[in-house]
mmCIF file of C-alpha atoms (C1' of nucleotides) in Angstrom:
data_model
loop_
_atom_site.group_PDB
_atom_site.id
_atom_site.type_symbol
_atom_site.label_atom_id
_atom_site.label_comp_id
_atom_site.label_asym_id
_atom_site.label_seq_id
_atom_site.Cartn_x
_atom_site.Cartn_y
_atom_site.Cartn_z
ATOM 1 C CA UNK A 7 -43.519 -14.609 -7.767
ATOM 2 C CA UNK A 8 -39.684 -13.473 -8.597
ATOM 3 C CA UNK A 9 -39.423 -12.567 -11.850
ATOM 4 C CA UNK A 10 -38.435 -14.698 -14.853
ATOM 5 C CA UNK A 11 -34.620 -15.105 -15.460
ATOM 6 C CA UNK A 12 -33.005 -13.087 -17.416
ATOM 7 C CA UNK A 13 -32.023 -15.762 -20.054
ATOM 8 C CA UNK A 14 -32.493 -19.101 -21.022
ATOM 9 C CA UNK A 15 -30.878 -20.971 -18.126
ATOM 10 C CA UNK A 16 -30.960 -24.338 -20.110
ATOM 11 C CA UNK A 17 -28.587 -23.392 -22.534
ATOM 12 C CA UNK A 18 -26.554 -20.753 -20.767
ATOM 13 C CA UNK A 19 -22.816 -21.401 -20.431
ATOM 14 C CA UNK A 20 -21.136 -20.971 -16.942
ATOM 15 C CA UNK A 21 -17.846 -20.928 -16.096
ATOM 16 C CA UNK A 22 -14.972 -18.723 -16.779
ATOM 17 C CA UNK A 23 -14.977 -17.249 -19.833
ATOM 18 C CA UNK A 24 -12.497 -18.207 -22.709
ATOM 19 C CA UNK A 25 -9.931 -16.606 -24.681
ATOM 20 C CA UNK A 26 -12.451 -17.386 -27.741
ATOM 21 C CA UNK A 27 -15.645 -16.029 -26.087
ATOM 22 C CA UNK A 28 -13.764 -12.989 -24.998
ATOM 23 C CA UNK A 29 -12.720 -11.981 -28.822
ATOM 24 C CA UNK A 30 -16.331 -12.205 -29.924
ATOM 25 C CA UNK A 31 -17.911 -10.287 -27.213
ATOM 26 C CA UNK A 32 -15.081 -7.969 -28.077
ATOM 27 C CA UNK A 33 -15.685 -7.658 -31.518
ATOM 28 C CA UNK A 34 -19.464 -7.066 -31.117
ATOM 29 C CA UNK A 35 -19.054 -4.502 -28.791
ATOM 30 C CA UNK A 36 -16.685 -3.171 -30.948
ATOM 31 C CA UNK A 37 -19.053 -3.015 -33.327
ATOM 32 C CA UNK A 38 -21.909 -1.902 -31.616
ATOM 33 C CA UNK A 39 -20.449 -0.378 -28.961
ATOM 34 C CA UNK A 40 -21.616 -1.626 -24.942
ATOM 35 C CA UNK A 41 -25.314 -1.645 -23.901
ATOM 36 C CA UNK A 42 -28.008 -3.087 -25.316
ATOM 37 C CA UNK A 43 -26.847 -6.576 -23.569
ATOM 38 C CA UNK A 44 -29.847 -9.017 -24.040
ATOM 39 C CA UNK A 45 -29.144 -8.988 -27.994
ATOM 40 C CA UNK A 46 -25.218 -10.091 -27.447
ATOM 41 C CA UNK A 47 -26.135 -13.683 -26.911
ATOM 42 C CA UNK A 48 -28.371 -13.639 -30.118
ATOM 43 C CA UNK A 49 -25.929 -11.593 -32.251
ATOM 44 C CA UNK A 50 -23.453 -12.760 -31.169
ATOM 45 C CA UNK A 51 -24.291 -16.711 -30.501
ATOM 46 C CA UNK A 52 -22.301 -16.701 -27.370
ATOM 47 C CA UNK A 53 -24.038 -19.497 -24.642
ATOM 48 C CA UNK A 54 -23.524 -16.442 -22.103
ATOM 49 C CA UNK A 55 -25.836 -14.588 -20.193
ATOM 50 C CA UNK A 56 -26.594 -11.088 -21.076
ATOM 51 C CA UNK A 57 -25.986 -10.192 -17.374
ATOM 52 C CA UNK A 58 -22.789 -12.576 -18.036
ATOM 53 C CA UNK A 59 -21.355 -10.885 -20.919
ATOM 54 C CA UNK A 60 -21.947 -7.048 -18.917
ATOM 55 C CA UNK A 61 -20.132 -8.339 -16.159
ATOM 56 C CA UNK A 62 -16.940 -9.862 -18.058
ATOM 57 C CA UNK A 63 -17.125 -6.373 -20.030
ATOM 58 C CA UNK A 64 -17.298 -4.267 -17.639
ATOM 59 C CA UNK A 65 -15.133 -6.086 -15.092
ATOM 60 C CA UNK A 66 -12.500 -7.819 -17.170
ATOM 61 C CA UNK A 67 -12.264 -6.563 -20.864
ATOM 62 C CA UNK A 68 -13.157 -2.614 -20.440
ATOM 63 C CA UNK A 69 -9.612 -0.917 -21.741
ATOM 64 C CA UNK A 70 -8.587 1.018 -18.832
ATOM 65 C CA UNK A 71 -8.252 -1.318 -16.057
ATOM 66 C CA UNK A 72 -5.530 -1.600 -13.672
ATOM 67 C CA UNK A 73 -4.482 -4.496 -12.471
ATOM 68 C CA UNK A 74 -2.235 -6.066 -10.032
ATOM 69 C CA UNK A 75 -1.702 -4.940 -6.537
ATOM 70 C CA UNK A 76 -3.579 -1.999 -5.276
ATOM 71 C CA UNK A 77 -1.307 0.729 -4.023
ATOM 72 C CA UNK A 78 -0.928 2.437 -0.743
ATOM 73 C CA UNK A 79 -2.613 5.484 -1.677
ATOM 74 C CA UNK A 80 -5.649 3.733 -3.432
ATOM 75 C CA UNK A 81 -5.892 1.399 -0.135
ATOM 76 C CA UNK A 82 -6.588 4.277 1.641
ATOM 77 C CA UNK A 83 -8.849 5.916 -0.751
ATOM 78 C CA UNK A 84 -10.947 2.783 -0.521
ATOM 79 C CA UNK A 85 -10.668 3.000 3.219
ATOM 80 C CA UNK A 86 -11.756 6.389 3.577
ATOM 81 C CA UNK A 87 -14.497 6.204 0.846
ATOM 82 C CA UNK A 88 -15.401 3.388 2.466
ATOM 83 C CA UNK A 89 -16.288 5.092 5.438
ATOM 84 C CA UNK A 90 -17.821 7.669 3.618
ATOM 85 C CA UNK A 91 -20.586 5.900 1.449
ATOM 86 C CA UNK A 92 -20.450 2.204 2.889
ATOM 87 C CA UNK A 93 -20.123 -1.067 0.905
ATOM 88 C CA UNK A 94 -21.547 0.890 -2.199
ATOM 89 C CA UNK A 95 -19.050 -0.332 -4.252
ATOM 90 C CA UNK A 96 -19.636 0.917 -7.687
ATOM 91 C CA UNK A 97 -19.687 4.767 -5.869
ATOM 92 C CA UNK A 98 -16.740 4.079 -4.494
ATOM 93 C CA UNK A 99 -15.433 2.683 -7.640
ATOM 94 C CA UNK A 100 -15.917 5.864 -9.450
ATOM 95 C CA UNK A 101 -13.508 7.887 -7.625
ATOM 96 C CA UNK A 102 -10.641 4.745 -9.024
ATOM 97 C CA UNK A 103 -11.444 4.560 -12.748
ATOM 98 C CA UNK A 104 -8.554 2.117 -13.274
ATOM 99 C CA UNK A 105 -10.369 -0.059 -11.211
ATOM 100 C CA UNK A 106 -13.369 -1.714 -11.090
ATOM 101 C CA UNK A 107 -16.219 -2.247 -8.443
ATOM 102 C CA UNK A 108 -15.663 -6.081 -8.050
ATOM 103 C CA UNK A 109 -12.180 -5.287 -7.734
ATOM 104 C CA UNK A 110 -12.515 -2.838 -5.185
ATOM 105 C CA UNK A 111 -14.881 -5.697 -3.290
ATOM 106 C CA UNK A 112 -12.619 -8.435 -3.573
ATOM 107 C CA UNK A 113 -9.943 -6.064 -1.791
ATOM 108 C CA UNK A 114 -12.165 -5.199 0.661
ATOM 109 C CA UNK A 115 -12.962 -8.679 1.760
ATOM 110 C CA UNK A 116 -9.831 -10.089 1.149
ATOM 111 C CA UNK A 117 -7.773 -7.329 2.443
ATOM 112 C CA UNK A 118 -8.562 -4.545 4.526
ATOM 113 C CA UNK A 119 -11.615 -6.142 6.472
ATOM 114 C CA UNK A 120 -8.990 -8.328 7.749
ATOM 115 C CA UNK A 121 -6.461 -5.465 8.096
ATOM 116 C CA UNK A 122 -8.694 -2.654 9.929
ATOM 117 C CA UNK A 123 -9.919 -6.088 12.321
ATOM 118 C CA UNK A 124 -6.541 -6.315 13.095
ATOM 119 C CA UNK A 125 -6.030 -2.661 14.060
ATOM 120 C CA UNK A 126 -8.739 -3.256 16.405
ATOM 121 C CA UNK A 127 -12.326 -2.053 15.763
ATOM 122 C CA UNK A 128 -10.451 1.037 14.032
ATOM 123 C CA UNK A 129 -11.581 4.107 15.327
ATOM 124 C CA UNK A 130 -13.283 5.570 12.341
ATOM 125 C CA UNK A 131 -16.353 3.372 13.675
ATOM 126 C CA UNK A 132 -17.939 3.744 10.200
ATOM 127 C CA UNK A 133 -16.935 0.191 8.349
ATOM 128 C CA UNK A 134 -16.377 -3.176 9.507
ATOM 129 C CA UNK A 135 -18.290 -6.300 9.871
ATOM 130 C CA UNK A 136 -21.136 -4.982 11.672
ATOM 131 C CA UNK A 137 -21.635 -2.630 9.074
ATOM 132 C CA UNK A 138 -22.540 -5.400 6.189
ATOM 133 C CA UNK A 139 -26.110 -6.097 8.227
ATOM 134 C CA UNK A 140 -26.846 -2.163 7.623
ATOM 135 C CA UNK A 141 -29.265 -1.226 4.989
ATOM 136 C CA UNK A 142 -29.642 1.521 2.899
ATOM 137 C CA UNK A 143 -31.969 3.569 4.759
ATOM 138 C CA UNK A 144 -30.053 3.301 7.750
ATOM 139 C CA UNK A 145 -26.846 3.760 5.751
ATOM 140 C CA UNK A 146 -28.364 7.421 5.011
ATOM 141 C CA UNK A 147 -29.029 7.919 8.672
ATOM 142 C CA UNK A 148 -25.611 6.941 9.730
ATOM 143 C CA UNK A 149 -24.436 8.627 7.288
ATOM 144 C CA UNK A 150 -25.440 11.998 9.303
ATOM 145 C CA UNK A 151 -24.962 10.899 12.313
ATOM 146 C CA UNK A 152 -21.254 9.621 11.863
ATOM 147 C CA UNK A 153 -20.388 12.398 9.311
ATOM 148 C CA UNK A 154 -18.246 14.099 11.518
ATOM 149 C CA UNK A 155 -16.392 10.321 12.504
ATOM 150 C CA UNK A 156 -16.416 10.145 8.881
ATOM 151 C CA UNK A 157 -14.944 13.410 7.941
ATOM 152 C CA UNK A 158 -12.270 13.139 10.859
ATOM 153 C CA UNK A 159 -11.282 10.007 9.254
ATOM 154 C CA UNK A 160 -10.626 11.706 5.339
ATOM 155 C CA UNK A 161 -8.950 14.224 6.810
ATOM 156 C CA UNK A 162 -6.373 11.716 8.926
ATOM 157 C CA UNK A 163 -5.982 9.968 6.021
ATOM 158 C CA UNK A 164 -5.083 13.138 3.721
ATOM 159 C CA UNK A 165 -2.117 14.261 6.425
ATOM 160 C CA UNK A 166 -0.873 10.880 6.109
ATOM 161 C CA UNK A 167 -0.839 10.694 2.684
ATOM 162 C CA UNK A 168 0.547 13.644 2.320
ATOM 163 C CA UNK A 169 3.382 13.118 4.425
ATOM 164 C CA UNK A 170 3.976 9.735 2.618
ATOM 165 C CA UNK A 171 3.866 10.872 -0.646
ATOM 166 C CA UNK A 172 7.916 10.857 -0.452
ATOM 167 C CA UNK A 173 8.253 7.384 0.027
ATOM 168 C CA UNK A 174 4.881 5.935 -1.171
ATOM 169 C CA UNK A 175 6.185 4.031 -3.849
ATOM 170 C CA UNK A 176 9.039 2.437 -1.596
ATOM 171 C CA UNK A 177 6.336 1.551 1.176
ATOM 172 C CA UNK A 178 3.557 -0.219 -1.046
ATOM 173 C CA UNK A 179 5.889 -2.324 -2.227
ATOM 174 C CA UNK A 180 7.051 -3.080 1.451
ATOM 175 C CA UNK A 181 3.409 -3.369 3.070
ATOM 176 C CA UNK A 182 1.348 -4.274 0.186
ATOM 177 C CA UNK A 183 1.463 -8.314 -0.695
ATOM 178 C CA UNK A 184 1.913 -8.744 -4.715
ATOM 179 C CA UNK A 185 -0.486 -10.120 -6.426
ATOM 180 C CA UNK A 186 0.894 -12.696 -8.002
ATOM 181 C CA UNK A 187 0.280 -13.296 -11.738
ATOM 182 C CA UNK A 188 -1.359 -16.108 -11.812
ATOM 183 C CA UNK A 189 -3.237 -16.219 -15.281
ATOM 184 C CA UNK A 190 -1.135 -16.860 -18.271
ATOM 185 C CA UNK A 191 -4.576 -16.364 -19.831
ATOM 186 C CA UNK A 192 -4.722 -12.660 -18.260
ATOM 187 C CA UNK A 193 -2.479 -12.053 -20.371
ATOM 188 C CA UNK A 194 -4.185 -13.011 -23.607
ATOM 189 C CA UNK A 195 -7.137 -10.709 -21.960
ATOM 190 C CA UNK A 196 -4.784 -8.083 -21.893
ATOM 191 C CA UNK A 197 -3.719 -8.434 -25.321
ATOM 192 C CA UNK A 198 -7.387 -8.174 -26.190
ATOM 193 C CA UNK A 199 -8.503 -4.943 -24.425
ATOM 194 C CA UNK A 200 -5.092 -3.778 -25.504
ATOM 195 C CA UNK A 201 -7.306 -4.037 -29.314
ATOM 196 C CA UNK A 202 -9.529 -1.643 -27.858
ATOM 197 C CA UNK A 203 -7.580 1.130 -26.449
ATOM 198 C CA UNK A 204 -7.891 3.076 -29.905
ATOM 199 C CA UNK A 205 -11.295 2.160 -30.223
ATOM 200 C CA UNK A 206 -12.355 4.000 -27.792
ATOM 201 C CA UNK A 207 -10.649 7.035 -28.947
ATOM 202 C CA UNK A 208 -12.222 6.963 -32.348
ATOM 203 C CA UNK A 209 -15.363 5.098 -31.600
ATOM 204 C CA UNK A 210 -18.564 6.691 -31.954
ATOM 205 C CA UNK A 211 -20.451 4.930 -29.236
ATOM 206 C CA UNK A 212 -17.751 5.157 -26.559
ATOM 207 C CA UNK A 213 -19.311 8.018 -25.418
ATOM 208 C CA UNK A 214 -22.382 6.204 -24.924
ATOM 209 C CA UNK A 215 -20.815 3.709 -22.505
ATOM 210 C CA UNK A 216 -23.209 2.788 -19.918
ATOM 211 C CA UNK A 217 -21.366 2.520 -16.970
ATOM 212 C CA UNK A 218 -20.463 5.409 -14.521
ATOM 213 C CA UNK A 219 -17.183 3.951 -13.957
ATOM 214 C CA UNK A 220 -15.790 4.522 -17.655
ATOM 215 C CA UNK A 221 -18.290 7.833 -18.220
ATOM 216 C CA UNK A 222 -15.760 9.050 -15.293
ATOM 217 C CA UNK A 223 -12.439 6.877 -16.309
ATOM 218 C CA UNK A 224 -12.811 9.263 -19.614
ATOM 219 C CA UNK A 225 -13.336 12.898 -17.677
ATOM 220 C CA UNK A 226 -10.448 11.821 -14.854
ATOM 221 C CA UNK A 227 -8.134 10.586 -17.347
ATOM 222 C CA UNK A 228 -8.844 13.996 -19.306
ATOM 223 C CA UNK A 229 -8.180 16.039 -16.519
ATOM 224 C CA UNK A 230 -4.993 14.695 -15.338
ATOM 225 C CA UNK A 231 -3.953 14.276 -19.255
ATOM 226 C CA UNK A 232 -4.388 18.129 -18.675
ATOM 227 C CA UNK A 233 -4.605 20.082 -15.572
ATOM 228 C CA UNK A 234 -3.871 23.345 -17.118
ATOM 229 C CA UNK A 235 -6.171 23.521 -19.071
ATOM 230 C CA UNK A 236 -8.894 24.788 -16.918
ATOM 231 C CA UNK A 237 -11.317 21.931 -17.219
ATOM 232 C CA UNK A 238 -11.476 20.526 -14.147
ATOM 233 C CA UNK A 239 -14.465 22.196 -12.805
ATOM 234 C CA UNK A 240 -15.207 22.217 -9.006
ATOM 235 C CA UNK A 241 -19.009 22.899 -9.403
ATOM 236 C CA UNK A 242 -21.264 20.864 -7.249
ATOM 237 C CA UNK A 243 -22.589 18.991 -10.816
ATOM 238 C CA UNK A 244 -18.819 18.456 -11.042
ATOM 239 C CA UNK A 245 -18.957 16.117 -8.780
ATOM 240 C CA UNK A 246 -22.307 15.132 -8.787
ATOM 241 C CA UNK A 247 -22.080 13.795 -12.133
ATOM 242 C CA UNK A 248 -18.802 12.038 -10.785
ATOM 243 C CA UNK A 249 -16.210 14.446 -13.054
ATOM 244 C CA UNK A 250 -14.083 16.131 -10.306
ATOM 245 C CA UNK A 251 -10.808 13.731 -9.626
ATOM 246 C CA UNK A 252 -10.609 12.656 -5.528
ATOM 247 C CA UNK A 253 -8.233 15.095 -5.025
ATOM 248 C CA UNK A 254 -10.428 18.336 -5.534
ATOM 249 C CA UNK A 255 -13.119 16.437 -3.997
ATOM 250 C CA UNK A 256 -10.945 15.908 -0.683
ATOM 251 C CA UNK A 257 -10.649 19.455 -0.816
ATOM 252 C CA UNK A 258 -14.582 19.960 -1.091
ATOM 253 C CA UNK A 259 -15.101 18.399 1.994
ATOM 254 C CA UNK A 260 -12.488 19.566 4.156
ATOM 255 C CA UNK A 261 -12.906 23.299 3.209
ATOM 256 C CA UNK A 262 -16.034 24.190 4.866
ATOM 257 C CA UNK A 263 -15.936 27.684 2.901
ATOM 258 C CA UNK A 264 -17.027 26.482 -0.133
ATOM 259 C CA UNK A 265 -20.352 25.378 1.005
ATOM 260 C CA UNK A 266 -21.392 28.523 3.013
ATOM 261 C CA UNK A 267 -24.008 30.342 1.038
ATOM 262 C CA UNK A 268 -24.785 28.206 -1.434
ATOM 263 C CA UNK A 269 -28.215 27.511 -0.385
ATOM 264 C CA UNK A 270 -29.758 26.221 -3.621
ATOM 265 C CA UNK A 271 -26.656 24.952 -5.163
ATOM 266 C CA UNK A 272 -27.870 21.094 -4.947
ATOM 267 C CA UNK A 273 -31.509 21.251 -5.542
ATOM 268 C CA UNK A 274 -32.678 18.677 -7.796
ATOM 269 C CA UNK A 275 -29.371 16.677 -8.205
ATOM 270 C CA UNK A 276 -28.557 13.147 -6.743
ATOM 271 C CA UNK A 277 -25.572 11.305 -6.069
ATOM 272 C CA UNK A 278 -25.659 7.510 -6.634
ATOM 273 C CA UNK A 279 -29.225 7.499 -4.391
ATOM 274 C CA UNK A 280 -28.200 10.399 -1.969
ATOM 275 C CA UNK A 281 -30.592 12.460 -1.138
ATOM 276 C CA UNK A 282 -29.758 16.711 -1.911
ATOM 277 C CA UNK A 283 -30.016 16.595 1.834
ATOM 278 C CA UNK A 284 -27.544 14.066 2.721
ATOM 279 C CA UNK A 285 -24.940 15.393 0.387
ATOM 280 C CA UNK A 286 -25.641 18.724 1.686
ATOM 281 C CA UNK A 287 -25.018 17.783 4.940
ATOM 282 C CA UNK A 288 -21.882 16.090 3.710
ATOM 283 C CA UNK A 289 -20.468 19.536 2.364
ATOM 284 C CA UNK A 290 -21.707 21.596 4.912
ATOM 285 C CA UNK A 291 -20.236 20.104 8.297
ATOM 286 C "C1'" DA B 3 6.704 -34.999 -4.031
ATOM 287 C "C1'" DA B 4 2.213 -34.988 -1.948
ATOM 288 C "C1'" DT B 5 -1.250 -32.995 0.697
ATOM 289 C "C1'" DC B 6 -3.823 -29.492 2.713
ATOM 290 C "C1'" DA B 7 -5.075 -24.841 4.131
ATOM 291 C "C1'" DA B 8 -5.250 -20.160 2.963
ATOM 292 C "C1'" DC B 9 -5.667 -16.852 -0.341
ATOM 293 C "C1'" DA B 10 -7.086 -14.245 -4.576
ATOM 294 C "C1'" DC B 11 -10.274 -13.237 -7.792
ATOM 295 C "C1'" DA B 12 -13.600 -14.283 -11.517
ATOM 296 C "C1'" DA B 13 -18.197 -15.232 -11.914
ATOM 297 C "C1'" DC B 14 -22.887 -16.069 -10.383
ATOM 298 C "C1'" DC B 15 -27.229 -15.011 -7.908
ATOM 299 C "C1'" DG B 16 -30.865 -12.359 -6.255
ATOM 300 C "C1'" DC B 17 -32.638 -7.986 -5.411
ATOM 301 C "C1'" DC B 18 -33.735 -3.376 -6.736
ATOM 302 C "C1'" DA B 19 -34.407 0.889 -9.550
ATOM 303 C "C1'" DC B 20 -35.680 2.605 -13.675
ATOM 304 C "C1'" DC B 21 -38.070 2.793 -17.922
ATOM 305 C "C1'" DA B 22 -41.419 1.779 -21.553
ATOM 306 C "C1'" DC B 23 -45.802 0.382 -22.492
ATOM 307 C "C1'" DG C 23 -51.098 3.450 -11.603
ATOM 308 C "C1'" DG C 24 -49.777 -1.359 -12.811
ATOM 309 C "C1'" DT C 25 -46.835 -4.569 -15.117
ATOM 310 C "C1'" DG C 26 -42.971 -6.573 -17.331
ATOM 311 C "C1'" DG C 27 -38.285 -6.117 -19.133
ATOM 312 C "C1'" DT C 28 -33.660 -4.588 -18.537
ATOM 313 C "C1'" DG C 29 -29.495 -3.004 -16.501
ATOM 314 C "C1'" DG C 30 -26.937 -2.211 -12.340
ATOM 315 C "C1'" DC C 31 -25.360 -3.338 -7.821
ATOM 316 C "C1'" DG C 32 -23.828 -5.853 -3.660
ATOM 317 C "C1'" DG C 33 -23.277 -10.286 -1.476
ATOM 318 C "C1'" DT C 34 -21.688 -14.681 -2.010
ATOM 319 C "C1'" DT C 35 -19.707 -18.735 -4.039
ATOM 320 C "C1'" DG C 36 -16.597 -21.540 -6.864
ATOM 321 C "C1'" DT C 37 -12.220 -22.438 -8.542
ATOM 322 C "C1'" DG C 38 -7.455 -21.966 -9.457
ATOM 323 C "C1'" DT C 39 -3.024 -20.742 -7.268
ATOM 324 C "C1'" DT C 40 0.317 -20.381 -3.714
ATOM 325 C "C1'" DG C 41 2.605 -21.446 0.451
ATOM 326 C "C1'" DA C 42 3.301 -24.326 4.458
ATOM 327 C "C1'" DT C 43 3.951 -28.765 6.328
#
DNA sequence: AATCAACACAACCGCCACCAC
DNA sequence: GGTGGTGGCGGTTGTGTTGAT
């Protein structure tokens, strides 16, 4: 037998949310701070979900989301991460802490599956349709056996961002379709996280946020906010514990130095449900 | 102006991992 | 070790919007 829902399914309201429903799950969590979902329905008397009200949190009200159109660099990014870890999207999301996995998702369907299909098959070989059917066990094992696929395609896409960096801004606007804004009701969702851009400054549970996305959205906006300070650290924790901004990471992977000798370094640490082995092998090619 | 297809994205569903008991 | 509860994740669907005819 499955097990039980996770609420009362009789009495559970579906549907997008509204403006109302938004400003009292934002108020409790304001309050309370995010986490402990199940008792937001009760506390709160929203008709929502528990699994609901974490989902339009984390996907829609979190402060710190970007929206609109994604740009040319974090197309790529998704591409190449893409190829990299496979349709795990909240991974992938961590490395783009303005955006959000279901975000990320909805681009990929909408977007780039269509996109790289029309490049034909794409050389990386890594995503694309026939990848959906793969699971995660055979996810790790391709993920060894097409590393060096995988790293040849990170590295193509660095030299070409790199040598687009002059005109970036010009060219997303050019080969990137706007997203059209098509919610006068985003807006007033807007408005609300807007209300909680201080809070999480001053707030004494923000730092208990649950999700890796935001636990990383506060470390990568810290380190760009300041780079000379010496934080950013490059250890292999760094960036196990998803704290090291893409950039530095793209330089992990492609400098095959900084792996040799460090035997040891990665015992007894996981990434997202990689083995020390896999992500050792990842470093080390 | 009306209709329809394509698109974009918010939200839901089911599964899984983890944890407490 | 087994069981149940909870949160998290990825796949999929539903719905509103836009563009073409």
């Amino acid at each position: 037998m499955g097990r039980p829902p996770c609420c009362d399914k009789i009495s559970v309201k579906k549907g997008p949310w509204t403006p109302e429903e938004d400003i009292i799950l934002v108020s409790y969590i304001q309050q309370n701070g995010p986490g402990n979902w199940r008792a937001i329905p009760t506390s709160t008397g929203l008709l929502r979900c528990s699994k609901s009200c974490r989902l339009r949190w984390t996907n829609y009200l979190r402060p710190g989301i970007k929206r609109g159109s994604f740009t040319e660099h974090e197309e790529k990014m998704i591409i190449h991460l893409q190829a990299l870890l496979g349709n795990r999207w909240a991974a992938i999301a961590s490395y783009l802490p303005e955006r959000t996995d279901n975000d990320i998702k909805n681009y990929w369907n909408t977007h780039l599956k269509k996109k790289l299909a029309k490049l034909g098959g794409h050389e990386h070989g890594i995503t694309s349709s026939r990848h959906q059917s793969i699971t995660k066990g055979q996810w790790e094992r391709r993920l060894q056996t097409n590393i060096h696929q995988a790293k040849q395609a990170l590295s193509d896409a660095l030299s070409l961002d790199k040598s687009d960096n002059t005109n970036s801004s010009k060219k997303s606007s050019e080969t990137i379709p706007v997203v059209q804004n098509s919610a006068t009701y985003a807006s007033s969702t807007e408005n609300i996280a807007r209300l909680l851009e201080n809070w999480t400054k001053k707030s004494p549970n923000s730092s208990s946020q649950s999700t890796t996305t935001t636990t990383y959205s506060t470390s990568f906006n810290n380190s760009i906010s300041s780079p000379s300070d010496g934080a950013i650290s490059t250890t292999p924790e760094a960036i196990l514990d998803n704290q090291m901004p893409l950039s530095l990471l793209e330089k992990w992977l492609l400098d095959d130095a900084v792996v040799q000798g460090q035997d040891g370094d990665f015992m007894d640490m996981g990434l997202m449900g990689e083995t020390t082995a896999d992500f050792r092998t990842i470093l080390q090619f």
